Short mmCIF file of N, CA and C in Angstrom, two decimals:
data_model
loop_
_atom_site.label_atom_id
_atom_site.label_comp_id
_atom_site.label_asym_id
_atom_site.label_seq_id
_atom_site.Cartn_x
_atom_site.Cartn_y
_atom_site.Cartn_z
N MET A 1 8.42 16.99 -5.97
CA MET A 1 8.02 18.15 -6.76
C MET A 1 7.38 17.71 -8.12
N ILE A 2 7.92 16.68 -8.68
CA ILE A 2 7.32 16.20 -9.92
C ILE A 2 5.90 15.66 -9.68
N GLY A 3 5.73 15.06 -8.57
CA GLY A 3 4.41 14.50 -8.21
C GLY A 3 3.37 15.66 -8.03
N ARG A 4 3.76 16.70 -7.45
CA ARG A 4 2.85 17.88 -7.29
C ARG A 4 2.49 18.49 -8.58
N ILE A 5 3.49 18.59 -9.54
CA ILE A 5 3.16 19.13 -10.83
C ILE A 5 2.26 18.23 -11.62
N PHE A 6 2.46 16.91 -11.56
CA PHE A 6 1.60 15.94 -12.25
C PHE A 6 0.19 15.97 -11.62
N ASP A 7 0.09 16.09 -10.31
CA ASP A 7 -1.17 16.12 -9.59
C ASP A 7 -1.97 17.35 -10.03
N ALA A 8 -1.30 18.46 -10.11
CA ALA A 8 -1.96 19.72 -10.55
C ALA A 8 -2.48 19.58 -11.97
N ALA A 9 -1.71 19.04 -12.86
CA ALA A 9 -2.13 18.93 -14.29
C ALA A 9 -3.25 17.88 -14.36
N ASN A 10 -3.09 16.74 -13.67
CA ASN A 10 -4.16 15.73 -13.71
C ASN A 10 -5.42 16.18 -13.08
N ASP A 11 -5.39 16.88 -12.00
CA ASP A 11 -6.64 17.35 -11.37
C ASP A 11 -7.38 18.33 -12.26
N SER A 12 -6.63 19.18 -12.96
CA SER A 12 -7.26 20.12 -13.91
C SER A 12 -7.89 19.33 -15.02
N PHE A 13 -7.17 18.38 -15.60
CA PHE A 13 -7.66 17.60 -16.75
C PHE A 13 -8.89 16.83 -16.36
N MET A 14 -8.85 16.11 -15.25
CA MET A 14 -10.02 15.36 -14.82
C MET A 14 -11.21 16.21 -14.44
N GLY A 15 -10.94 17.39 -13.92
CA GLY A 15 -12.05 18.30 -13.63
C GLY A 15 -12.83 18.71 -14.95
N VAL A 16 -12.04 18.95 -15.96
CA VAL A 16 -12.70 19.29 -17.26
C VAL A 16 -13.47 18.09 -17.77
N VAL A 17 -12.83 16.90 -17.75
CA VAL A 17 -13.49 15.63 -18.24
C VAL A 17 -14.81 15.43 -17.50
N VAL A 18 -14.75 15.53 -16.17
CA VAL A 18 -15.96 15.28 -15.40
C VAL A 18 -17.00 16.32 -15.61
N ALA A 19 -16.64 17.58 -15.74
CA ALA A 19 -17.53 18.67 -16.01
C ALA A 19 -18.26 18.51 -17.35
N LYS A 20 -17.58 17.95 -18.31
CA LYS A 20 -18.16 17.77 -19.65
C LYS A 20 -18.91 16.46 -19.85
N THR A 21 -18.83 15.59 -18.76
CA THR A 21 -19.61 14.37 -18.83
C THR A 21 -21.10 14.65 -18.70
N ASN A 22 -21.86 14.13 -19.67
CA ASN A 22 -23.30 14.43 -19.67
C ASN A 22 -24.01 13.13 -20.01
N THR A 23 -24.44 12.40 -18.93
CA THR A 23 -25.24 11.19 -19.14
C THR A 23 -26.46 11.27 -18.37
N LYS A 24 -27.27 10.27 -18.45
CA LYS A 24 -28.57 10.23 -17.76
C LYS A 24 -28.36 10.03 -16.29
N TRP A 25 -27.19 9.62 -15.90
CA TRP A 25 -26.86 9.30 -14.44
C TRP A 25 -26.21 10.48 -13.76
N ASP A 26 -26.10 11.66 -14.35
CA ASP A 26 -25.52 12.81 -13.76
C ASP A 26 -24.01 12.84 -14.19
N LYS A 27 -23.23 13.72 -13.59
CA LYS A 27 -21.82 13.90 -13.99
C LYS A 27 -20.92 12.87 -13.34
N TYR A 28 -21.08 12.60 -12.05
CA TYR A 28 -20.17 11.84 -11.29
C TYR A 28 -20.41 10.36 -11.23
N ARG A 29 -21.62 9.93 -11.34
CA ARG A 29 -21.92 8.52 -11.14
C ARG A 29 -21.22 7.59 -12.08
N PRO A 30 -21.12 7.86 -13.39
CA PRO A 30 -20.33 6.95 -14.27
C PRO A 30 -18.89 6.79 -13.79
N TRP A 31 -18.30 7.83 -13.36
CA TRP A 31 -16.90 7.80 -12.86
C TRP A 31 -16.84 6.96 -11.56
N LEU A 32 -17.76 7.16 -10.67
CA LEU A 32 -17.79 6.49 -9.38
C LEU A 32 -18.07 4.96 -9.56
N LEU A 33 -18.80 4.60 -10.60
CA LEU A 33 -19.04 3.18 -10.85
C LEU A 33 -17.98 2.46 -11.61
N THR A 34 -17.35 3.16 -12.59
CA THR A 34 -16.36 2.45 -13.40
C THR A 34 -14.94 2.55 -12.84
N ARG A 35 -14.60 3.57 -12.20
CA ARG A 35 -13.22 3.67 -11.69
C ARG A 35 -12.75 2.59 -10.76
N PRO A 36 -13.56 2.15 -9.80
CA PRO A 36 -13.10 1.03 -8.92
C PRO A 36 -12.90 -0.25 -9.68
N LEU A 37 -13.69 -0.49 -10.66
CA LEU A 37 -13.59 -1.75 -11.47
C LEU A 37 -12.25 -1.70 -12.27
N LEU A 38 -12.03 -0.56 -12.87
CA LEU A 38 -10.76 -0.44 -13.70
C LEU A 38 -9.53 -0.55 -12.78
N SER A 39 -9.62 0.06 -11.65
CA SER A 39 -8.50 -0.02 -10.68
C SER A 39 -8.29 -1.45 -10.21
N ALA A 40 -9.37 -2.25 -9.95
CA ALA A 40 -9.21 -3.57 -9.55
C ALA A 40 -8.59 -4.43 -10.64
N PHE A 41 -9.00 -4.29 -11.84
CA PHE A 41 -8.40 -5.04 -12.98
C PHE A 41 -6.89 -4.68 -13.13
N ILE A 42 -6.53 -3.43 -13.01
CA ILE A 42 -5.15 -3.02 -13.11
C ILE A 42 -4.32 -3.61 -12.02
N LEU A 43 -4.80 -3.51 -10.76
CA LEU A 43 -4.05 -3.96 -9.64
C LEU A 43 -3.92 -5.55 -9.68
N TYR A 44 -4.96 -6.25 -10.19
CA TYR A 44 -4.90 -7.71 -10.34
C TYR A 44 -3.83 -8.05 -11.41
N GLY A 45 -3.78 -7.28 -12.49
CA GLY A 45 -2.82 -7.52 -13.54
C GLY A 45 -1.37 -7.26 -13.07
N LEU A 46 -1.22 -6.29 -12.26
CA LEU A 46 0.12 -6.00 -11.73
C LEU A 46 0.63 -7.03 -10.74
N SER A 47 -0.24 -7.71 -10.05
CA SER A 47 0.17 -8.63 -9.06
C SER A 47 0.06 -10.07 -9.48
N GLY A 48 -0.13 -10.31 -10.80
CA GLY A 48 -0.36 -11.72 -11.25
C GLY A 48 0.98 -12.45 -11.37
N ASP A 49 0.79 -13.78 -11.55
CA ASP A 49 1.99 -14.67 -11.79
C ASP A 49 2.13 -14.81 -13.29
N TYR A 50 3.20 -14.32 -13.77
CA TYR A 50 3.47 -14.38 -15.26
C TYR A 50 4.51 -15.39 -15.63
N TYR A 51 4.61 -16.48 -14.91
CA TYR A 51 5.58 -17.48 -15.19
C TYR A 51 5.31 -18.12 -16.56
N TYR A 52 4.03 -18.26 -16.93
CA TYR A 52 3.67 -18.91 -18.15
C TYR A 52 4.16 -18.05 -19.39
N LEU A 53 4.45 -16.85 -19.22
CA LEU A 53 4.97 -15.99 -20.32
C LEU A 53 6.45 -16.20 -20.62
N THR A 54 7.16 -16.80 -19.76
CA THR A 54 8.62 -16.92 -19.90
C THR A 54 9.07 -18.19 -20.58
N ASP A 55 8.17 -19.06 -20.96
CA ASP A 55 8.50 -20.33 -21.66
C ASP A 55 9.42 -21.21 -20.77
N GLY A 56 9.32 -21.06 -19.45
CA GLY A 56 10.02 -21.91 -18.50
C GLY A 56 11.49 -21.53 -18.25
N TRP A 57 12.03 -20.46 -18.88
CA TRP A 57 13.45 -20.16 -18.66
C TRP A 57 13.67 -19.41 -17.35
N LEU A 58 12.62 -18.85 -16.72
CA LEU A 58 12.70 -18.13 -15.51
C LEU A 58 12.39 -19.08 -14.38
N PRO A 59 13.25 -19.17 -13.40
CA PRO A 59 12.96 -20.08 -12.28
C PRO A 59 11.78 -19.54 -11.45
N ARG A 60 10.96 -20.42 -11.07
CA ARG A 60 9.72 -20.05 -10.26
C ARG A 60 10.16 -19.69 -8.83
N THR A 61 9.67 -18.63 -8.30
CA THR A 61 9.98 -18.32 -6.93
C THR A 61 8.99 -18.85 -5.98
N GLN A 62 9.34 -19.03 -4.79
CA GLN A 62 8.40 -19.53 -3.81
C GLN A 62 7.47 -18.49 -3.26
#
């Protein structure tokens, strides 16, 4: 239920943002070009190995 409420609010918000986008490339193209790159960086950051941030106190997993 919370997901549906968030989705309804998020879809409305992004609809307004996209509708107000005014570039030389049209409304949708900047979002279609930048969103996959942003998602790729976020997913890479979430799946990274952060052992170097622990100063060696955390045992390394296999």
